[in-house]
XYZ file of C-alpha atoms in Angstrom:
650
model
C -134.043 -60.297 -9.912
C -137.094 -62.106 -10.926
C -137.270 -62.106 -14.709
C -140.882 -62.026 -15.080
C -141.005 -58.811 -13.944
C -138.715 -57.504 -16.328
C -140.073 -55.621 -18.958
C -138.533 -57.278 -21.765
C -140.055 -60.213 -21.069
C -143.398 -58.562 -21.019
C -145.993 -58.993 -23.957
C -146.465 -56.162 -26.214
C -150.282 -55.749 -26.836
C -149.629 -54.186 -29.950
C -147.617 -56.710 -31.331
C -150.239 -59.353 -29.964
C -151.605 -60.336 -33.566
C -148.087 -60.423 -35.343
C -148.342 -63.708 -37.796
C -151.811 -62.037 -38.679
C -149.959 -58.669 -40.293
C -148.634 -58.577 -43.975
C -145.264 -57.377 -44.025
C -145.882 -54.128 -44.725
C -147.628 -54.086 -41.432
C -145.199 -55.906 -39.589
C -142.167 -53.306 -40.886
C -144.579 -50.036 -39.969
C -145.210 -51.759 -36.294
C -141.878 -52.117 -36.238
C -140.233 -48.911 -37.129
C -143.170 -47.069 -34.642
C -141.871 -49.373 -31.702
C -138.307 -48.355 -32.633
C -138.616 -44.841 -32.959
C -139.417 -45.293 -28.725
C -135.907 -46.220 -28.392
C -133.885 -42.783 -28.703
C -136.069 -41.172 -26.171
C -134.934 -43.950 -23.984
C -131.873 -43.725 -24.289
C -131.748 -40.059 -24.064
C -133.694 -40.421 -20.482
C -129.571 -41.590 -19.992
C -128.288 -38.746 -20.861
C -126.674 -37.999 -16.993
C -125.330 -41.433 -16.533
C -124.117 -42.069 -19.806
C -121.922 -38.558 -19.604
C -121.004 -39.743 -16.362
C -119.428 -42.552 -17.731
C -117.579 -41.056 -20.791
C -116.185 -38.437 -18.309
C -114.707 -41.147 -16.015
C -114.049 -43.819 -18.384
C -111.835 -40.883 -20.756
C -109.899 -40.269 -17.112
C -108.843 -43.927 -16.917
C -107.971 -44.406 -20.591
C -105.598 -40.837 -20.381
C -103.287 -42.673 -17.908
C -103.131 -45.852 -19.583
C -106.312 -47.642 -18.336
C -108.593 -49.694 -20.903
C -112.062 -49.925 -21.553
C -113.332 -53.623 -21.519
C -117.097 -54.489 -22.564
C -118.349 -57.640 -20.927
C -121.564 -59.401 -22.012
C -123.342 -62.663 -23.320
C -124.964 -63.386 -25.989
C -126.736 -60.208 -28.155
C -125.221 -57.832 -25.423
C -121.681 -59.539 -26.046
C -121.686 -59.450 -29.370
C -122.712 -55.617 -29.343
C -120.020 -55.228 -26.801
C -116.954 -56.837 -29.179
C -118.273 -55.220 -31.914
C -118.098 -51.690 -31.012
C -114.594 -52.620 -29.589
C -113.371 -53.539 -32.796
C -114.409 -51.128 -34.701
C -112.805 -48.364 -32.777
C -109.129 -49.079 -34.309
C -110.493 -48.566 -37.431
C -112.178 -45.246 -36.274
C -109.976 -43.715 -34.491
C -106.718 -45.086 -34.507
C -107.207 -46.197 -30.897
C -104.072 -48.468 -29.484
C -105.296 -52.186 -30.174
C -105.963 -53.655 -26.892
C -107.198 -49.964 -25.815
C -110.603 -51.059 -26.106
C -111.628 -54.655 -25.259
C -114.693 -56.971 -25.657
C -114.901 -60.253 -23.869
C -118.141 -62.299 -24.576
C -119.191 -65.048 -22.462
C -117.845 -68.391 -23.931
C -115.413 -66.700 -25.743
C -114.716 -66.105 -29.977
C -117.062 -68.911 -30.531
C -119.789 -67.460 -28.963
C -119.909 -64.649 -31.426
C -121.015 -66.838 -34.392
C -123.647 -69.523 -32.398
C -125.008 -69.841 -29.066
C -122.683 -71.166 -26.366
C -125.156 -73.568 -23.646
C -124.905 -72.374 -20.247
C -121.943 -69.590 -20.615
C -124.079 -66.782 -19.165
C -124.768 -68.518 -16.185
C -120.595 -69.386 -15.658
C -120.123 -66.797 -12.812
C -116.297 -68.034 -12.793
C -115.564 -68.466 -16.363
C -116.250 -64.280 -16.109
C -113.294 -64.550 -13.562
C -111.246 -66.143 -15.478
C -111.488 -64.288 -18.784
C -111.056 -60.666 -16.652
C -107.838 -62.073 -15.636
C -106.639 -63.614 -18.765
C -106.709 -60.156 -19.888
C -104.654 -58.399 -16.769
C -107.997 -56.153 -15.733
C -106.145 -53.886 -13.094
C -107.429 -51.043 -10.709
C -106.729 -48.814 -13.761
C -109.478 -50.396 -16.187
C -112.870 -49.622 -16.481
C -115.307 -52.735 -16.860
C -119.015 -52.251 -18.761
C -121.252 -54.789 -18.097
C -123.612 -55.156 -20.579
C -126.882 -56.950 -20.071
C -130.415 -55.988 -21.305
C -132.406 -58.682 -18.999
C -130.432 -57.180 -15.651
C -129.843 -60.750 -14.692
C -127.167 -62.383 -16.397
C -124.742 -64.282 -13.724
C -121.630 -63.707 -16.029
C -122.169 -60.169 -16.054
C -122.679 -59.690 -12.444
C -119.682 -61.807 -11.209
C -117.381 -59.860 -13.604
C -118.710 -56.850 -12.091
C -118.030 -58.005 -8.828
C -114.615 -59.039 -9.373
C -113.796 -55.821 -11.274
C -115.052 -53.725 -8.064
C -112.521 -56.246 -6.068
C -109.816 -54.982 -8.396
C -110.541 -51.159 -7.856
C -111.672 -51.112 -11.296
C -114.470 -48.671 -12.882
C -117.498 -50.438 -13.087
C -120.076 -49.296 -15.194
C -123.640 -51.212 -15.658
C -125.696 -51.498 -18.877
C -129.311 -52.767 -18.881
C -133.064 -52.855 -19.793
C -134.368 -53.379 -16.982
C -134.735 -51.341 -13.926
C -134.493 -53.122 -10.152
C -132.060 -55.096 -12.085
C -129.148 -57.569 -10.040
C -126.340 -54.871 -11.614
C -127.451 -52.281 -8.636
C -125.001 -52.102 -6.509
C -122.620 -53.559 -8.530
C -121.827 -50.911 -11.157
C -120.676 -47.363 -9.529
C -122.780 -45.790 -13.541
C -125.835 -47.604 -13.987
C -127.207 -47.145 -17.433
C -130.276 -47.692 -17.597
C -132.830 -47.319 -20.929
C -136.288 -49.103 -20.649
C -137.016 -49.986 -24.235
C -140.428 -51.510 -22.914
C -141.612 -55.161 -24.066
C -140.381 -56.313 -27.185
C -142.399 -56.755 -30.452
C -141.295 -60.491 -30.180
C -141.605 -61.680 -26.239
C -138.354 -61.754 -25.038
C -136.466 -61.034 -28.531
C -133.726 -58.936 -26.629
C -131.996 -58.340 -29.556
C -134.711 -55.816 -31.184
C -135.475 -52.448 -29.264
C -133.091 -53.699 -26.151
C -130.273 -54.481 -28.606
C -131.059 -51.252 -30.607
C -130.725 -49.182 -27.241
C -127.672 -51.339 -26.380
C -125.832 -50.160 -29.989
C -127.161 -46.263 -29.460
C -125.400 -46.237 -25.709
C -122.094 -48.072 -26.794
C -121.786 -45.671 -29.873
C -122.141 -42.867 -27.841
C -119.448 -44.253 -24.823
C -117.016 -45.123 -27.602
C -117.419 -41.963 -29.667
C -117.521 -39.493 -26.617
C -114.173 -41.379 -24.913
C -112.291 -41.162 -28.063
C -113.367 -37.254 -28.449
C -112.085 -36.718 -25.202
C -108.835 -38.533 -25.762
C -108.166 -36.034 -28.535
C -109.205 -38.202 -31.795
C -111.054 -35.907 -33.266
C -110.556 -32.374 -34.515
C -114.152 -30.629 -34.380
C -115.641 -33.214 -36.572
C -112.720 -34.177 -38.433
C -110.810 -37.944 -37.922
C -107.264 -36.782 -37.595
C -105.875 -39.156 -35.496
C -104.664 -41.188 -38.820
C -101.087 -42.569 -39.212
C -100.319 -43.204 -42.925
C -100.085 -47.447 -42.821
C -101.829 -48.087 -46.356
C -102.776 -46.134 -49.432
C -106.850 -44.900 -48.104
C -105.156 -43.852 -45.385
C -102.206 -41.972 -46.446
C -104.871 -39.807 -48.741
C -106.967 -38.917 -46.388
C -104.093 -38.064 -44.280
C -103.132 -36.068 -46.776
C -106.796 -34.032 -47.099
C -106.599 -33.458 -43.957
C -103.211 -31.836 -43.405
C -104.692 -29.637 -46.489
C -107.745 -28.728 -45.024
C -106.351 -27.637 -42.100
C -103.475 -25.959 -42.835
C -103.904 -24.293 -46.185
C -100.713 -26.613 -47.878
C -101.027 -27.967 -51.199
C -100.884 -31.936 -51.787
C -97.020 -31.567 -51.891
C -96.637 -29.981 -49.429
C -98.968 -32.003 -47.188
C -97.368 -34.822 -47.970
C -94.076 -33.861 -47.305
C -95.205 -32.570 -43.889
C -96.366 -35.903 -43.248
C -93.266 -37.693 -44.466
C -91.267 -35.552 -41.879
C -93.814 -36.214 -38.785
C -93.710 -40.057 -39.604
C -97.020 -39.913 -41.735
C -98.588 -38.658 -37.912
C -101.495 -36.035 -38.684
C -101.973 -34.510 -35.688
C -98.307 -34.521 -35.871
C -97.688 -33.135 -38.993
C -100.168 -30.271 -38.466
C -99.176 -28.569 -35.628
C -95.581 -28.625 -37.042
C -97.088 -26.544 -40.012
C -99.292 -24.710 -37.851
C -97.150 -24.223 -35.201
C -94.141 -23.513 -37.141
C -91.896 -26.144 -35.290
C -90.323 -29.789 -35.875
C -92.207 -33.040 -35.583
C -90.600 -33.683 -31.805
C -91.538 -30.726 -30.592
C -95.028 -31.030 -32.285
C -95.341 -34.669 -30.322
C -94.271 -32.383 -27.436
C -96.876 -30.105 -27.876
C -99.470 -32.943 -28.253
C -98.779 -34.477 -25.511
C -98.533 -31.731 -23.298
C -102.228 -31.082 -24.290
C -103.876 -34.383 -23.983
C -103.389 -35.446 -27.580
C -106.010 -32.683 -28.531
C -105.309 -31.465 -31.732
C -107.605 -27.817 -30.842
C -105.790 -27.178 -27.719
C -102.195 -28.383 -28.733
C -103.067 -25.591 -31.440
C -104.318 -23.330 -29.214
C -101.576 -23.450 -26.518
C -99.909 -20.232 -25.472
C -96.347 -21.484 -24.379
C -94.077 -21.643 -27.042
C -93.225 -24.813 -28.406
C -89.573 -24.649 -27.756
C -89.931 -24.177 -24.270
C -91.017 -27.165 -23.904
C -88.362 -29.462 -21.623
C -87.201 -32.384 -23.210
C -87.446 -31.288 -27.186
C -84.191 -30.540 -28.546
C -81.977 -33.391 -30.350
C -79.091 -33.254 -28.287
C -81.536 -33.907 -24.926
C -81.905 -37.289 -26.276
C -80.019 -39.145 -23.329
C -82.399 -41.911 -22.702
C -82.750 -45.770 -23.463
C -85.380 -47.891 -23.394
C -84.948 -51.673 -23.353
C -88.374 -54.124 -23.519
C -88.269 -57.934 -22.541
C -91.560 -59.591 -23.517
C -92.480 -63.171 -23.496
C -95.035 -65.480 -23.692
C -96.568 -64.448 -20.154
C -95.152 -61.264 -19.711
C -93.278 -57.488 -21.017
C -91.250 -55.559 -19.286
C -89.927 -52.129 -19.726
C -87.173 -50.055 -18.686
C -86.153 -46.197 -19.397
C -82.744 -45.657 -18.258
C -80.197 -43.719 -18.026
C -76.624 -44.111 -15.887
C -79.772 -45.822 -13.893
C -83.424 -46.961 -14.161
C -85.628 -44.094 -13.933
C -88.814 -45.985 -14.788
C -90.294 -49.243 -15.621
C -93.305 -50.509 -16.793
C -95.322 -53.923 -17.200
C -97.951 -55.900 -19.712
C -99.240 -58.949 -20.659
C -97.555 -61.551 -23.219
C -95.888 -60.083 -26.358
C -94.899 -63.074 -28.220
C -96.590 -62.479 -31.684
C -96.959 -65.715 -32.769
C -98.853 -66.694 -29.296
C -100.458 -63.629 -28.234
C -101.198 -62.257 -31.354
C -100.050 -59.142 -33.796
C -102.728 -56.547 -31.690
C -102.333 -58.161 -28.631
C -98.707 -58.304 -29.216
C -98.194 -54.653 -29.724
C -100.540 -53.125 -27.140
C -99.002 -54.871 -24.367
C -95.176 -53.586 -25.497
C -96.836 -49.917 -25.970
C -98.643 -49.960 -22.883
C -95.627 -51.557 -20.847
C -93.002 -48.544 -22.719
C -95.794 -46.213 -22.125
C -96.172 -47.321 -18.150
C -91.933 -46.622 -17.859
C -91.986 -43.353 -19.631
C -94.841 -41.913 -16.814
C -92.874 -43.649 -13.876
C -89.763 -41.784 -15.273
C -91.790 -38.565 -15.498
C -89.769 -37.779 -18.390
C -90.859 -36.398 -22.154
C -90.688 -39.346 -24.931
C -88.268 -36.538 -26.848
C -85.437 -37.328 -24.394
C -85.555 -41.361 -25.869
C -82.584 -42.079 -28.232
C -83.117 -45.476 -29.044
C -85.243 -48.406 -28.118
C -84.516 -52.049 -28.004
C -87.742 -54.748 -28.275
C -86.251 -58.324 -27.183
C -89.343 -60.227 -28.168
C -89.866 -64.032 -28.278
C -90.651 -65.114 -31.312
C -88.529 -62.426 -33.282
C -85.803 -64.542 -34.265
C -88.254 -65.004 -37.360
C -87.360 -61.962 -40.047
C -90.691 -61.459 -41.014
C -91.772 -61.062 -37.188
C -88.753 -58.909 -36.436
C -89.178 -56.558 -39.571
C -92.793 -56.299 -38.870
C -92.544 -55.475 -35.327
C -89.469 -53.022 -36.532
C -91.705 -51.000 -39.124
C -94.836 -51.159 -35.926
C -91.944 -49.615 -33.344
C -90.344 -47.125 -35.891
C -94.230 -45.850 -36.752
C -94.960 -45.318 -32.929
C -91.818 -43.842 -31.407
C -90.508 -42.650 -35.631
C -87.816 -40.184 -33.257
C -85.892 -43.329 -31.527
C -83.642 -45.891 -33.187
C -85.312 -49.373 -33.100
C -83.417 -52.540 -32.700
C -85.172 -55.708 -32.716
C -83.965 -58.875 -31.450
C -84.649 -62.095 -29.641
C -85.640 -62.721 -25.727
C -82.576 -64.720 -25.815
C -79.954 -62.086 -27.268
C -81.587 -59.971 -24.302
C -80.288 -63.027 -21.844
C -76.969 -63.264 -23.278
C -76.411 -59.583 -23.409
C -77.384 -59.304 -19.489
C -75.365 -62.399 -18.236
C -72.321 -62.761 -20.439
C -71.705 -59.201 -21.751
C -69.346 -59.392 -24.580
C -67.910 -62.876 -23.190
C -68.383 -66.442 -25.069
C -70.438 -68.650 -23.173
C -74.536 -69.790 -22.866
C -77.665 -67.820 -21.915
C -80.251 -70.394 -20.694
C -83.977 -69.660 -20.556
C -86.565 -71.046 -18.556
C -89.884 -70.263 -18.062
C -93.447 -70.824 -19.648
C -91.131 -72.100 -22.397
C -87.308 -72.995 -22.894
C -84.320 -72.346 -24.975
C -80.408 -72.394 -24.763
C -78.230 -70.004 -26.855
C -74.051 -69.362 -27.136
C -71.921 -67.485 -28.698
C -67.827 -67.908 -29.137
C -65.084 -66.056 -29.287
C -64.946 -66.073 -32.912
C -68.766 -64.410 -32.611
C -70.628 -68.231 -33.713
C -73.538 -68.292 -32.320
C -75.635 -71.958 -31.739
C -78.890 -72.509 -30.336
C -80.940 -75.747 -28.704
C -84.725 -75.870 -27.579
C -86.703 -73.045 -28.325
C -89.106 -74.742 -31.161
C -92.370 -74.131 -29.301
C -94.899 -75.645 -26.860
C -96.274 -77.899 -29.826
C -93.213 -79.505 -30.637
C -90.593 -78.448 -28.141
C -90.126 -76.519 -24.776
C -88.356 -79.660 -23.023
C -87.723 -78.169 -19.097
C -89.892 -75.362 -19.184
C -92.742 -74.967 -16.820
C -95.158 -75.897 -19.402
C -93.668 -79.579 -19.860
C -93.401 -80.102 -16.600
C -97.088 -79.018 -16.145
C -98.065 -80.807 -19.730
C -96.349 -84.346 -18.192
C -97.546 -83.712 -14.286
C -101.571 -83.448 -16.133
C -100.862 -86.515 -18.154
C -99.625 -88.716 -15.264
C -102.754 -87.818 -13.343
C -105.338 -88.216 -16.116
C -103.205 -91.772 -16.714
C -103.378 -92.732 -12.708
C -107.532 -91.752 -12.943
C -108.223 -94.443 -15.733
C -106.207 -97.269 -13.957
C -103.272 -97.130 -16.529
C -100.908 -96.184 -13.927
C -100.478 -96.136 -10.146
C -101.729 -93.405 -8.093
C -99.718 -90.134 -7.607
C -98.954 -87.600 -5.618
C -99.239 -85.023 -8.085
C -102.870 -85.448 -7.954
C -103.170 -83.779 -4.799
C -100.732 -81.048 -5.703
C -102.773 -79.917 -8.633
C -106.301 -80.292 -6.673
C -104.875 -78.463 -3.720
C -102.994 -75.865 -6.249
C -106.116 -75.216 -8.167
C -108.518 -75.154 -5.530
C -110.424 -77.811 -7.420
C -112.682 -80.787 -6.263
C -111.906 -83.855 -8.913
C -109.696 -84.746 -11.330
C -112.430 -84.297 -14.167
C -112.585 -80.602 -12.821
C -108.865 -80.459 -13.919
C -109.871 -81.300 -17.405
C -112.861 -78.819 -17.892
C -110.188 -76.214 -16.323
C -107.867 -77.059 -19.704
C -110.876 -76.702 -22.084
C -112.096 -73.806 -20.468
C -108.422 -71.488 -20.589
C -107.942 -69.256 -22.913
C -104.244 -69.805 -23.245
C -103.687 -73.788 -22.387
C -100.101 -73.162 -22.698
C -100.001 -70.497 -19.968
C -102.586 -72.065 -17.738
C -100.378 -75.710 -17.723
C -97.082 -73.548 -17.206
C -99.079 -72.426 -14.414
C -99.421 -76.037 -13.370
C -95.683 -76.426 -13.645
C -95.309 -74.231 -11.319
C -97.166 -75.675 -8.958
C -94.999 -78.491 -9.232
C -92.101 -76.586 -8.565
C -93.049 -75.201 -5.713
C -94.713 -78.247 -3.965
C -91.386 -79.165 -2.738
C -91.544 -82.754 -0.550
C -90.098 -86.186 -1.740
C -93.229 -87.485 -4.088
C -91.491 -89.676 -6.318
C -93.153 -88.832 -8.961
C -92.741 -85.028 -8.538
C -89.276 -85.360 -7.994
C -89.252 -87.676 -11.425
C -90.309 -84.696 -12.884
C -88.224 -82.221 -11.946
C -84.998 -84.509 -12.867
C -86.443 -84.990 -15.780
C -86.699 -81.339 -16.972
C -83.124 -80.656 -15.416
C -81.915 -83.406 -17.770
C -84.042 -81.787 -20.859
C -82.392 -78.279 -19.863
C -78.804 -79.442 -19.625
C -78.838 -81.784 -22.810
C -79.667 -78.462 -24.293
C -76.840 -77.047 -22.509
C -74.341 -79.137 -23.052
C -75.657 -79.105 -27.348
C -74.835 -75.545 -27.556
C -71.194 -75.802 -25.471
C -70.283 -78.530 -28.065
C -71.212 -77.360 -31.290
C -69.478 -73.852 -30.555
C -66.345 -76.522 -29.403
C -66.646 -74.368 -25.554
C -65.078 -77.472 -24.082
C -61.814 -76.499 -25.891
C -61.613 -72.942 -25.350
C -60.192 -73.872 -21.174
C -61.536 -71.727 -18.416
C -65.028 -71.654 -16.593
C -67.992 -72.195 -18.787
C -70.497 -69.264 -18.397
C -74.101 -69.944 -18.589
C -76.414 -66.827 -17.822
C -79.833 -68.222 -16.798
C -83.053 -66.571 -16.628
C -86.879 -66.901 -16.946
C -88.600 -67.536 -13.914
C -89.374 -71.539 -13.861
C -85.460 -71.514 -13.339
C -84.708 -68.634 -11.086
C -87.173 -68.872 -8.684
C -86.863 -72.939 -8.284
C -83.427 -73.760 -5.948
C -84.381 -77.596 -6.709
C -84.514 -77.223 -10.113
C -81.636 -75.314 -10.604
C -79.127 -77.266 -8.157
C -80.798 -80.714 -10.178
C -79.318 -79.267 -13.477
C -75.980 -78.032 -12.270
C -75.506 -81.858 -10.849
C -76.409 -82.874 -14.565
C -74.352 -80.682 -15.998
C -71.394 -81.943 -13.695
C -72.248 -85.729 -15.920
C -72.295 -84.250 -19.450
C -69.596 -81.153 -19.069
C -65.886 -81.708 -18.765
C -64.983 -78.683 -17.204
C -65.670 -75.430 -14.735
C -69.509 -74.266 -14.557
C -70.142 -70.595 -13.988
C -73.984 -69.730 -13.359
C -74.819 -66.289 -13.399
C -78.389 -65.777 -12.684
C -79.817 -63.052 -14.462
C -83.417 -61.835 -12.753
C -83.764 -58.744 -14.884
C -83.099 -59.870 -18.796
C -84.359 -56.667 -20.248
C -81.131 -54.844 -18.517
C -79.525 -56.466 -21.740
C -82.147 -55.085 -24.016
C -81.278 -51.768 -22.435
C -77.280 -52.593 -22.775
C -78.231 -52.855 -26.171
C -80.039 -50.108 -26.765
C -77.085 -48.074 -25.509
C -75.005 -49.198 -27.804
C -77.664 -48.802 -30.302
C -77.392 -45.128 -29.627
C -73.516 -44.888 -29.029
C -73.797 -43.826 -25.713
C -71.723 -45.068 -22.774
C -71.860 -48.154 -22.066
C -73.147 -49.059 -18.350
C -70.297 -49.835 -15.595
C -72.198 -52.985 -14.053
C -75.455 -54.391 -14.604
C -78.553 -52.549 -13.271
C -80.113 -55.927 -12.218
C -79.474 -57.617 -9.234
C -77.006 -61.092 -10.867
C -75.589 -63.396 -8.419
C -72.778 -66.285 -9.432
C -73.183 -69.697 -8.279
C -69.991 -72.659 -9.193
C -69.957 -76.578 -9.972
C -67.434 -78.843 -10.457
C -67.911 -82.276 -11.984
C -67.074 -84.064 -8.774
C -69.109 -81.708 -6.683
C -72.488 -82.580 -8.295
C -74.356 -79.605 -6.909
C -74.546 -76.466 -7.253
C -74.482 -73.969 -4.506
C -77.565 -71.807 -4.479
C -77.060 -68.545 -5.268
C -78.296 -65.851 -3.379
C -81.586 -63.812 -4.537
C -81.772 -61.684 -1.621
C -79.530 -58.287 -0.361
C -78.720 -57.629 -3.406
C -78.017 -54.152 -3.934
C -80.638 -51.496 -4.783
C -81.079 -49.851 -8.386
């Protein structure tokens, strides 16, 4: 698109004498060039229908809406996003914006980030954006290369793409499958996007926001009921509302909530409907989360499958990490499962955090085709939540959302030792973006090694070995130490020209810690005899088995006779033979005795062994996840490499 045809770069003739006007006459010129805007925007009306209709479709089964933008039109974009929590009580996460040259764009200008067609690449896939998303690119010129490459790679991803400009015979045509398109006209200020474009931009994302959340059941006529009761303002206007619309005093309002979790919607169609808060979630649910309809439904509540208190059969365990959650409803078998970003708290972030665990519980409960009544407890093995305030907070989050289900919160780790050793002393060992060793004895002691973080700690994991494999290569490019073959691993990994192109790939991630894990794996997977590659590896196998070995000791393992039993998991490990056959011939050097390694591929089966016992029922016969054993001896050295493959189906 040529830009000089665009209309907002055009001069306005009647703005032509503008540092002439006093500002009376400036703000009447003004506010007459503004009042153009609505009629604009209501030339939209189709398209921007269009899109709230198939936008609400995506965001029913689980997909997200993500605004994309630069500069006034990405600031607009993150803006509306963040208000909708607030609004309507929307899932965090459920509504994204991404702004070219990320969080510090929103305060300054960021030189050149609208014109980084990959850096839009990038920050779509930092974020997971998957065939069940729906992408609006925002941009009032009809030009910006950010825009239009994330467009392009949201199409690749069977995404909803939905355009937002200015500008007609704009570069989004053909890109976005809902072009939205109001022409504002020139600008009272040549250029000055951010006036009547920006105005236009605020009156179309208000109305996309407002009309998906409508049709996702978060209003009641014009009424916000979609309120949980999480703070004082909150829990009153809960409280007006259950009055309002059921006739109950403030009492009794109140005690409705109390019973429904402090859930409005909840708590009125239990009063309204005459029935108890699960089969009121039933109800809901059933009907969309529309308050009107789940009120207006002719079945009878309690003949709805899946709502009584002894149906409550069902377990759901949750392993999330720094990369990664997983989720698993189960019964005497998995009957669903469900994935999400990272989950880690203290890396990801408290809204990040809990949207990807409700989104990946969310994801198993569909696949299970199963009501959420039938769960009787849940158990969250989180990184990060063997800190008390993280594990009480994300306790009182879980207990809020699912307030039916007993919640147990524990560790990524307990989750490891639960899946690999049972009820059995011995050491879960985990590997992946980070590290961390954990035992327990027969007496119940449990000791711990590694595990203090990518700042300080994470010896073994994938990010060290992609930390140290970056710092050797920087070193070898200033002449401080010989050339290496690692160079050509990352370069050929990363698909990137030069060695300087490795370091504006660091700056530019929006997680370093994933992105050089990333890089370890690489390593890992290069295979060959590099010296230095191989340096690396033994290195990290040392790191993992000095943790090892730490934990055996100080719960005195080496005395108790017998095999010792490590469980190891996390991928770095358990998809890297070399790796793992280096650190059972380390472990052969610092352990006296019998080495039993039981690889675990699925952790969260422990969260769900947990969660069983969480809500007394039987416990399960063998593990649901494929777990192959693999022996060393001191004088053997090696391991032999257990076997990932025919193992037997779920």
């Amino acid at each position: 698109m040529d830009l000089s045809s665009a209309t907002t770069e055009a001069r306005n003739p009647a703005s032509a004498g503008l540092d002439r006007l006093s500002p009376l006459e400036l703000v009447r010129l003004m506010n007459a060039e503004d009042a153009t805007v609505a009629a604009a925007v209501g030339s939209q009306a189709e398209a921007i229908a269009t899109a709230i209709e198939r936008i609400t479709a995506r965001l029913r089964v689980g997909g997200r809406l993500v605004y994309c933008g630069a500069g006034t039109s990405g600031r607009l974009g993150v803006l509306d996003a963040s208000e909708c929590p607030p609004t309507f009580n929307s899932d965090p996460g459920q509504v994204v914006g991404i702004i070219a040259g990320g969080p510090a764009a929103l305060a300054s200008s960021i030189e050149g980030a609208e014109d980084n067609r990959s850096a839009a690449v990038r920050d779509l896939d930092a974020i997971g954006l998957s065939a069940s998303d729906c992408l609006v690119g925002i941009a009032t010129s009809g030009r910006t290369p950010y825009v239009a490459a994330a467009l392009q790679h949201a199409r690749k991803l069977g995404s909803l793409t939905v355009g937002l400009t200015c500008n007609e015979r704009s570069d989004l045509e053909g890109l976005a499958e809902v072009l939205i398109v109001p022409v504002v006209g020139p600008e009272v200020i040549t250029g000055s996007t951010r006036l009547k474009a920006g105005t236009a931009t605020k009156l179309v994302l208000n109305m996309l926001s407002t009309g998906v959340m409508v049709g996702l059941g978060k209003t009641y006529g014009n009424l916000m009921v979609d309120l949980q009761s999480r703070n004082e303002k909150l829990a009153e206007r809960s409280v007006r509302l259950v009055m309002e619309l059921t006739g109950l005093d403030a009492v009794g309002a109140a005690h409705c909530l109390a019973k429904c979790g402090g859930d409005t919607k909840t708590a009125i169609v239990s009063d309204r409907r005459s029935c108890g808060a699960n089969v009121a979630r039933a109800l809901l649910k059933a009907n969309g989360g529309r308050l009107r309809d789940a009120l207006d439904a002719p079945a009878r509540a309690n003949d709805l499958p899946g709502t009584n208190a002894d149906s409550r059969d069902l377990v759901v365990g949750v392993d999330g990490g720094g990369t990664k959650t997983i989720a698993w409803v189960c019964a005497d078998r998995r009957l669903g499962a469900g994935a999400a970003g990272p989950s880690n708290p203290l890396t990801a972030g408290w809204a990040v955090a809990e949207w990807n665990i409700a989104r990946a519980v969310d994801q198993a409960i569909r696949a299970a085709d199963i009501n959420a009544g039938r769960i009787a407890a849940i158990c969250l093995a989180v990184a990060g939540a063997g800190q008390p305030s993280v594990a009480n907070r994300l306790k009182a989050w879980a207990e809020s959302r699912w307030p039916e289900a007993r919640i147990k919160v524990v560790t990524d780790i307990d989750a490891g030792i639960m899946a690999g050793l049972g009820a059995r002393p011995g050491i879960a060992l985990i590997c992946g973006t980070g590290s961390i060793a954990a035992g327990r004895n027969e007496r119940g002691e449990i000791a711990r090694a590694g595990g203090w973080g990518w700042l300080a700690g994470d010896e073994g994991s994938a990010f060290a070995i992609g930390q140290a494999a970056i710092k050797a290569v920087f070193q070898a490019a200033d002449g401080r130490r010989e050339p290496t073959g690692l160079e050509a691993i990352l370069l050929d990994g990363l698909k990137l020209p030069d060695v300087a192109a490795i370091r504006w790939k660091l700056n530019e991630s929006n997680d370093p810690r994933i992105w050089l894990a990333e890089c370890g794996g690489l390593v890992l997977r290069a295979g060959g005899d590099d010296p230095d590659r191989r340096a690396l590896v033994q290195q990290a196998a040392t790191d993992l088995a000095a943790m090892v070995a730490s934990v055996g000791r100080r719960l005195q393992l080496e005395s108790a006779g017998g095999e010792l039993r490590v469980a190891v998991t996390g991928t770095a490990i358990v998809e890297s033979i070399e790796l793992r056959n280096e650190w059972v011939k380390v472990m052969g050097t610092r352990w006296p005795g019998k080495i039993r390694v039981v690889i675990v591929l699925d952790p969260v089966e422990g969260a769900v062994q947990i969660a069983n016992q969480l809500a007394g029922l039987r416990p399960r016969d063998r593990p649901a996840s494929p777990v192959r054993a693999a022996h060393g001896r001191r004088d053997r050295g090696a391991a032999r490499d257990a076997s990932l493959r025919g193992a037997p189906p779920l």
